[in-house]
Short mmCIF file of C-alpha atoms and ligand atoms in Angstrom, two decimals:
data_model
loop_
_atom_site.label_atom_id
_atom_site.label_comp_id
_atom_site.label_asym_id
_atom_site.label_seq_id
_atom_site.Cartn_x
_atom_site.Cartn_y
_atom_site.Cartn_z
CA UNK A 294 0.00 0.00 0.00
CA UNK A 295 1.45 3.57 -0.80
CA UNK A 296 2.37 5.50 1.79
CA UNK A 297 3.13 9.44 1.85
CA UNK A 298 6.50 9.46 0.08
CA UNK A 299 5.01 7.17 -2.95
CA UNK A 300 2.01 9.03 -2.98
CA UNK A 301 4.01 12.48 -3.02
CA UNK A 302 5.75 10.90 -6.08
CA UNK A 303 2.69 10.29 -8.36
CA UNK A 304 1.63 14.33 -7.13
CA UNK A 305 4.84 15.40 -8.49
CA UNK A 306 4.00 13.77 -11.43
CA UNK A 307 0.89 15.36 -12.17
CA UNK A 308 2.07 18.16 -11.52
CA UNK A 309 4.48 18.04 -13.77
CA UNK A 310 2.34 16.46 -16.60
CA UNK A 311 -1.05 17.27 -16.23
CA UNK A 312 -2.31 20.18 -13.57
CA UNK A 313 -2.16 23.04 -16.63
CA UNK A 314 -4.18 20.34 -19.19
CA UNK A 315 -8.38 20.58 -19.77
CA UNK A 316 -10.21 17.15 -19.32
CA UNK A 317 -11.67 16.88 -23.12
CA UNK A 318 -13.05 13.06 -22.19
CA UNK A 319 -13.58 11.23 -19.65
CA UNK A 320 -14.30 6.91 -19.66
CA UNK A 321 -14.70 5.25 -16.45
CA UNK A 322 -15.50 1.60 -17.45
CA UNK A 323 -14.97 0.13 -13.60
CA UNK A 324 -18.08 0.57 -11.21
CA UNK A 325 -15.83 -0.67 -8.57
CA UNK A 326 -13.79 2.73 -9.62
CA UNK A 327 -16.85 5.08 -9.25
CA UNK A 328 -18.08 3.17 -5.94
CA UNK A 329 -17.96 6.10 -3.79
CA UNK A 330 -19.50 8.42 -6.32
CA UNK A 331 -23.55 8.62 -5.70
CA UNK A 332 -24.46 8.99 -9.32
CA UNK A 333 -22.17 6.51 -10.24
CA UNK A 334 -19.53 6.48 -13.59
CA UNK A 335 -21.94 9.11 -15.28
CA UNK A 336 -22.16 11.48 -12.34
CA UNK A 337 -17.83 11.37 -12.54
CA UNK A 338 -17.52 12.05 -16.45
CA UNK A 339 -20.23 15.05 -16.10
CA UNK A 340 -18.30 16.67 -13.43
CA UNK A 341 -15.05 16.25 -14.87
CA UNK A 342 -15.56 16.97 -18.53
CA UNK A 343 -14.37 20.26 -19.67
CA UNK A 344 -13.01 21.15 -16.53
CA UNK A 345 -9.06 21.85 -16.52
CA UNK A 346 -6.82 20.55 -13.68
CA UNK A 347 -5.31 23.07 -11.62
CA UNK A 348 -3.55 21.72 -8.79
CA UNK A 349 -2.24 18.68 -7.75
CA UNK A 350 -2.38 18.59 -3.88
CA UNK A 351 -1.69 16.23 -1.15
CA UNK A 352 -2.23 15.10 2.73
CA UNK A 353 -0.68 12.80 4.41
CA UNK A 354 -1.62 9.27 1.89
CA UNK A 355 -4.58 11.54 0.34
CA UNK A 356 -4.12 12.92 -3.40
CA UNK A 357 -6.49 15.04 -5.05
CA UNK A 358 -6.69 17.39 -8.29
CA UNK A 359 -8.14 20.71 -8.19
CA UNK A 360 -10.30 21.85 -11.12
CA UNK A 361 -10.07 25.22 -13.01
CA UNK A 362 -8.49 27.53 -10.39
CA UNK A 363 -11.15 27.40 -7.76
CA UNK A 364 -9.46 26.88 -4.70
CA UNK A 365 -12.28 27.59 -2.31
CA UNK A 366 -14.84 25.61 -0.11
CA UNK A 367 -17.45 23.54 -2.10
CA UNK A 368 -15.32 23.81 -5.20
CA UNK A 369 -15.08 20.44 -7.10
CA UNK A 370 -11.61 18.49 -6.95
CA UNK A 371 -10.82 14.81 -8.24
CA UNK A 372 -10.00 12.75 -5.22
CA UNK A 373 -7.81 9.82 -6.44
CA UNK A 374 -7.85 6.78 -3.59
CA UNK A 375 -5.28 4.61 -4.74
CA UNK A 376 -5.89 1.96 -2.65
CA UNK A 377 -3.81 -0.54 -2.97
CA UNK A 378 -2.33 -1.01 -6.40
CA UNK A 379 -4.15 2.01 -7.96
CA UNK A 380 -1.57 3.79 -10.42
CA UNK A 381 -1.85 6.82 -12.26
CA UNK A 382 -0.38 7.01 -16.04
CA UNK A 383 0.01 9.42 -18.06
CA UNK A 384 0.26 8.39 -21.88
CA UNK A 385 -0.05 9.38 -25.39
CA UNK A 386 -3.83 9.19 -26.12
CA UNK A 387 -3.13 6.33 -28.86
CA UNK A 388 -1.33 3.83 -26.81
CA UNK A 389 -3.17 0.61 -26.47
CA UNK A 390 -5.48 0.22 -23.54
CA UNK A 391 -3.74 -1.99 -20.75
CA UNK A 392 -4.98 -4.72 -18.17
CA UNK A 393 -7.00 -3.17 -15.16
CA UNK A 394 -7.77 0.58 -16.66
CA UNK A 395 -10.38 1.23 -15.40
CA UNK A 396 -11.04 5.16 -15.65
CA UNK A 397 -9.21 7.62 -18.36
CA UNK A 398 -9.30 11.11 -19.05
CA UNK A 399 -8.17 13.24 -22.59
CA UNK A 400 -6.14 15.73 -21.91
CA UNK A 401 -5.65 18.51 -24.43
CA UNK A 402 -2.30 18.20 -25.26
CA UNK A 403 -2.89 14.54 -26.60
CA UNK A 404 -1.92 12.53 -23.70
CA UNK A 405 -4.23 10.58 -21.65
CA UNK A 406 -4.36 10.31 -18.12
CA UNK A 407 -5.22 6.55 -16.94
CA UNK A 408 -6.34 4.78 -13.63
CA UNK A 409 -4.92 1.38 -13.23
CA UNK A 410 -5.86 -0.88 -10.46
CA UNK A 411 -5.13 -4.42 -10.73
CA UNK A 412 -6.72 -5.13 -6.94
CA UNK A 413 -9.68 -2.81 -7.51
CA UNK A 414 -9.67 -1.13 -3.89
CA UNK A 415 -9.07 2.06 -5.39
CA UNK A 416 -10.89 4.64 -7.22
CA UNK A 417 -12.17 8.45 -8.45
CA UNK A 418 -14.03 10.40 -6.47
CA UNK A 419 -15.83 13.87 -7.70
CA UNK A 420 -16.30 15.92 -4.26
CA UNK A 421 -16.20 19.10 -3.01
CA UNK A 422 -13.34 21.02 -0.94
CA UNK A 423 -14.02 21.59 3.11
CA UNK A 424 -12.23 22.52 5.62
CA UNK A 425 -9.72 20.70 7.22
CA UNK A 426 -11.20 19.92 10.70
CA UNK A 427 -8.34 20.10 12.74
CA UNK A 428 -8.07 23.88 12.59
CA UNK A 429 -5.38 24.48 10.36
CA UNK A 430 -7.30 26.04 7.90
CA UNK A 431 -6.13 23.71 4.78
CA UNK A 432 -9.22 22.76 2.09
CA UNK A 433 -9.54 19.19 1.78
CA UNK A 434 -11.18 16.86 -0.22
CA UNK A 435 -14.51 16.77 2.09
CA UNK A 436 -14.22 12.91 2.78
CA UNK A 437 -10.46 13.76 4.18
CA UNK A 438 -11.22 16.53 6.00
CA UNK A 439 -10.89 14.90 9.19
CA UNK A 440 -7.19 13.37 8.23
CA UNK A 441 -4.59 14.91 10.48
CA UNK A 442 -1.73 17.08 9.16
CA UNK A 443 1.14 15.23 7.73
CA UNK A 444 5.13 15.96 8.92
CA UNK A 445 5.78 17.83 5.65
CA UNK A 446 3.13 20.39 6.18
CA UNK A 447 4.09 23.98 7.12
CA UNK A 448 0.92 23.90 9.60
CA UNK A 449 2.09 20.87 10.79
CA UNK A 450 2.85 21.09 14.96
CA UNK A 451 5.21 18.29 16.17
CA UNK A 452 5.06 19.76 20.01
CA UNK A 453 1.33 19.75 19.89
CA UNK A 454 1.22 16.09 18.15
CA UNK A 455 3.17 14.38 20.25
CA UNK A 456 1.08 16.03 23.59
CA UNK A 457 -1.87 14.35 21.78
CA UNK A 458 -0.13 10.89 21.30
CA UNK A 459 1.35 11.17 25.07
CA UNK A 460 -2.19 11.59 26.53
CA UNK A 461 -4.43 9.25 24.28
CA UNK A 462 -2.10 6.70 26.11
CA UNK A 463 -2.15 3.78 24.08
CA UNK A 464 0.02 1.61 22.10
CA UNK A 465 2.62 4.32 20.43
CA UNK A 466 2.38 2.23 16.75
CA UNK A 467 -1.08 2.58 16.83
CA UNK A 468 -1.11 5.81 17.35
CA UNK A 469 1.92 7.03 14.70
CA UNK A 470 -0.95 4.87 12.42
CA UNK A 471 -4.19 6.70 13.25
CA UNK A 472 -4.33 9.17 10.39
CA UNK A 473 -6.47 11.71 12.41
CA UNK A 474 -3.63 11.65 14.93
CA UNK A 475 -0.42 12.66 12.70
CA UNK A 476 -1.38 11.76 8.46
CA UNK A 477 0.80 9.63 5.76
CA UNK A 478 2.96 7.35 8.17
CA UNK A 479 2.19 3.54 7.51
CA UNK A 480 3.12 0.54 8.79
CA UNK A 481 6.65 0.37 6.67
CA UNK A 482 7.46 4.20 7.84
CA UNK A 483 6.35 3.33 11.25
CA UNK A 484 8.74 0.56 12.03
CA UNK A 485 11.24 2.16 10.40
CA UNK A 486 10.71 5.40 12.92
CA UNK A 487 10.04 3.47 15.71
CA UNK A 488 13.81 1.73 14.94
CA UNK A 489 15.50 4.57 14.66
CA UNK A 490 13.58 5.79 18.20
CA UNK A 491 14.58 2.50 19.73
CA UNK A 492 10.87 2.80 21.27
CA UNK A 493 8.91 -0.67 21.15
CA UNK A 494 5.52 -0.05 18.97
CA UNK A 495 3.76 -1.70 22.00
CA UNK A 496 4.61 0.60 24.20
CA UNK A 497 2.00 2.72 25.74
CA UNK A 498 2.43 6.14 24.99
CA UNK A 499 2.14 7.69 28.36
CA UNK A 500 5.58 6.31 29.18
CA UNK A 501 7.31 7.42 26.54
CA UNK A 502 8.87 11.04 27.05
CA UNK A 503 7.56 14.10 25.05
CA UNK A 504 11.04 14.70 23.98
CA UNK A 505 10.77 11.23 22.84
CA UNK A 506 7.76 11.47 20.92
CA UNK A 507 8.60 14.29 19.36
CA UNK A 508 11.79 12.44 18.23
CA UNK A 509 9.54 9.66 17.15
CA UNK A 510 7.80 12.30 14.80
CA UNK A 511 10.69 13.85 13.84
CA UNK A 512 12.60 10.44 12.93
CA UNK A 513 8.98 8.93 11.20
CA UNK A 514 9.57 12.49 8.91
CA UNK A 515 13.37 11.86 8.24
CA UNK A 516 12.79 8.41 7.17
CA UNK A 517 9.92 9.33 4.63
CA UNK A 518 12.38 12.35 3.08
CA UNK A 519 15.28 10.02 2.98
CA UNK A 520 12.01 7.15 1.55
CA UNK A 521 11.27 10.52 -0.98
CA UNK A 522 14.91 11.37 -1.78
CA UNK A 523 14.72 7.51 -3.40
CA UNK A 524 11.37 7.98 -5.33
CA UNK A 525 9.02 5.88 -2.74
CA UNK A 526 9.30 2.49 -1.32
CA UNK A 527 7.39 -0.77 -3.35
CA UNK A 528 6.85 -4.19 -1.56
CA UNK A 529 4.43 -5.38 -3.86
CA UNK A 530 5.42 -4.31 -7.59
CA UNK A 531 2.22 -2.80 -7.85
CA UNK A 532 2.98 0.60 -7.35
CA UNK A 533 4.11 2.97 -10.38
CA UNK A 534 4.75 6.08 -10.41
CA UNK A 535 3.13 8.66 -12.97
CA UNK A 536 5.37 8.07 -15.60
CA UNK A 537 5.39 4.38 -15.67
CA UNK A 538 8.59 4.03 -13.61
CA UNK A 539 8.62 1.53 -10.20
CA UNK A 540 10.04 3.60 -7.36
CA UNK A 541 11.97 0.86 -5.36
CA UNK A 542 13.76 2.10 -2.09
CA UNK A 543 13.25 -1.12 -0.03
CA UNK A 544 17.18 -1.94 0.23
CA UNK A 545 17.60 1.15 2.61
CA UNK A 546 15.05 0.29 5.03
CA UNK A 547 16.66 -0.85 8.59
CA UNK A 548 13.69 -3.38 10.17
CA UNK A 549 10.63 -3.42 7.76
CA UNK A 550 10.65 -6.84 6.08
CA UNK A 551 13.94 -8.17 7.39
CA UNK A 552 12.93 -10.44 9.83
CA UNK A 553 15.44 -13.16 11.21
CA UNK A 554 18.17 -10.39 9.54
CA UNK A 555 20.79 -8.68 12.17
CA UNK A 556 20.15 -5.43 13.74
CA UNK A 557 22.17 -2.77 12.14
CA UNK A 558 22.95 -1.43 15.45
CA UNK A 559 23.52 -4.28 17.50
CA UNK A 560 23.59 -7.46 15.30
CA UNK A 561 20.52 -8.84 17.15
CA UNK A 562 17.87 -10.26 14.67
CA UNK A 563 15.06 -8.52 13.56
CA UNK A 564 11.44 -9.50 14.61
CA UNK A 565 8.23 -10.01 13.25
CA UNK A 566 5.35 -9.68 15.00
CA UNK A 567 1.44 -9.38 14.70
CA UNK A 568 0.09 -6.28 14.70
CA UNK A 569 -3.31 -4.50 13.73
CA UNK A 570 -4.08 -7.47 11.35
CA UNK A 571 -0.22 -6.70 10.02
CA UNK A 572 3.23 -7.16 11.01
CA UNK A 573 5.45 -4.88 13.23
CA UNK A 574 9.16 -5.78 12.72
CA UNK A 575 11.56 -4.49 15.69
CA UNK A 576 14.90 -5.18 17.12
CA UNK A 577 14.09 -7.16 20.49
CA UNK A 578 17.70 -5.74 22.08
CA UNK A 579 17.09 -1.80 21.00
CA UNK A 580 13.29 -2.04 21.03
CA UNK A 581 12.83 -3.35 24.44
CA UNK A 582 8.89 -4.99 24.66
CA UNK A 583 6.87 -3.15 27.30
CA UNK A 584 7.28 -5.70 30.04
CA UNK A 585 11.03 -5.53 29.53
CA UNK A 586 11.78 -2.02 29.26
CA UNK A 587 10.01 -1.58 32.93
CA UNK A 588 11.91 -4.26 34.37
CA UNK A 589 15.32 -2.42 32.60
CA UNK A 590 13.72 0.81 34.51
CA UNK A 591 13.06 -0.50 37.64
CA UNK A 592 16.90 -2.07 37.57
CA UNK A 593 18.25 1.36 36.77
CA UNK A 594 16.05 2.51 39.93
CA UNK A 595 17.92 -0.10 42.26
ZN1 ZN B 1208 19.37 -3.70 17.73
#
């Protein structure tokens, strides 16, 4: 599943190739794709015909177009879910149709912009902008507005976020995961912060310092711009970016996926474990488990 730095990839695409173009045509052939529409495939192509794409715009995993210029609340915008394989391509309007397109749109200077989604969980979406409800003023796609801010926004507030995490008190991966908490950090990005923290997932958040939480949030946005810097992370081959081009990065990641491999601090091998229906992966010697890291406290106590 993309997280923020793969989904900040296919924006830059976008932006690149088609916020500037007019929608001449629109197809969408998969009702799966048009789900969350109310009126359906029709309702999409009659709100996005004709319009041109102004913006290509992003929180935390959320990606969404804006539609000639207007940037204000109850304006239209294109909310792409890409769910978990969805890809956006941009290509020449002639090239031959491909396995799992499910929704396209003619763009005026010839090219055609394509929704691929081999697994189907993904889809357009034709709503209006809101408010973002956590105050910060940002328009949203109206089904997002309740998503959190993401590290990489200006409005973003790592002091206030991790006073939020500290007091909801719960298991600290869950809560680096709840995208009304702190947006765009998955499971890969979370392990991966959570290593470099050397703070078990399972521990509860009230016992971790607000210095170290807000070292948690700085470390979970470090890893995504270093995750960025290599054009997104992949585990399933599913994800492409705009242009057509995987965006691999998995080789640099310290814990995610390398179970049974040594630590690279420490040599220790890396654990999996279940965790919210997925798996956390941890270093059991820098990443003491709850139960642990009191005993190691009450030691240092004696
Ligand atoms: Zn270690």
């Amino acid at each position: 599943m993309p997280e923020l730095p793969e989904v900040e990839v296919v924006r830059r695409g976008l932006e690149t190739h088609v916020v500037g173009r007019r929608i001449d045509r629109v197809e969408v052939s998969g009702a799966r794709t048009a789900r969350r529409q109310p009126g359906g495939p029709a309702e999409i192509v009659a709100r996005l015909g004709g319009r041109t794409v102004s913006g290509a715009r992003r929180r935390g995993k959320y990606l969404w177009l804006t539609l000639d210029g207007d940037h204000t609340v109850g304006a239209d915008c294109l909310l792409v879910h890409l769910g978990m394989s969805g890809q956006m391509l941009v290509t020449d309007a002639g090239a031959p149709p491909v396995r799992h397109l499910h929704a396209r749109a003619g763009l005026d200077d010839g090219c055609e912009l394509r929704f691929v989604d081999q697994r189907t969980f993904g889809g357009w979406t034709v709503v209006p902008l809101a408010e973002a409800l956590d105050g910060t003023g940002v328009l949203l796609p109206a089904p997002a507005a309740h998503i959190g801010a993401d590290p990489f926004e200006p409005g973003f507030d790592p002091l206030a976020t991790a006073r939020t995490i500290r007091r909801r008190d719960t298991e600290v991966k869950r809560l680096l995961l709840d995208q009304t908490v702190v947006s765009g950090i998955g499971n890969i990005y979370a392990d991966e912060a959570l290593w470099r923290s050397a703070i078990h997932g399972r521990r509860r958040s009230g016992t971790v310092t607000l210095r170290a939480v807000t070292g948690l949030l700085d470390h979970a946005r470090a890893v995504m711009a270093d995750a960025l810097d290599a054009g997104g992370t992949s585990f399933d081959a599913l994800y492409v970016n705009v242009n057509g081009a995987s965006g691999y990065f998995d080789r640099s990641l310290d814990v995610y996926g390398r179970a049974g491999r040594p630590c690279a601090r420490c040599g220790s091998p890396v654990v999996r474990e279940d965790f919210m229906n997925r798996g956390s992966h941890f270093c059991p010697v820098c990443q003491p488990a709850p139960r642990r890291a009191r005993a190691a406290r009450r030691a240092v106590v004696r």
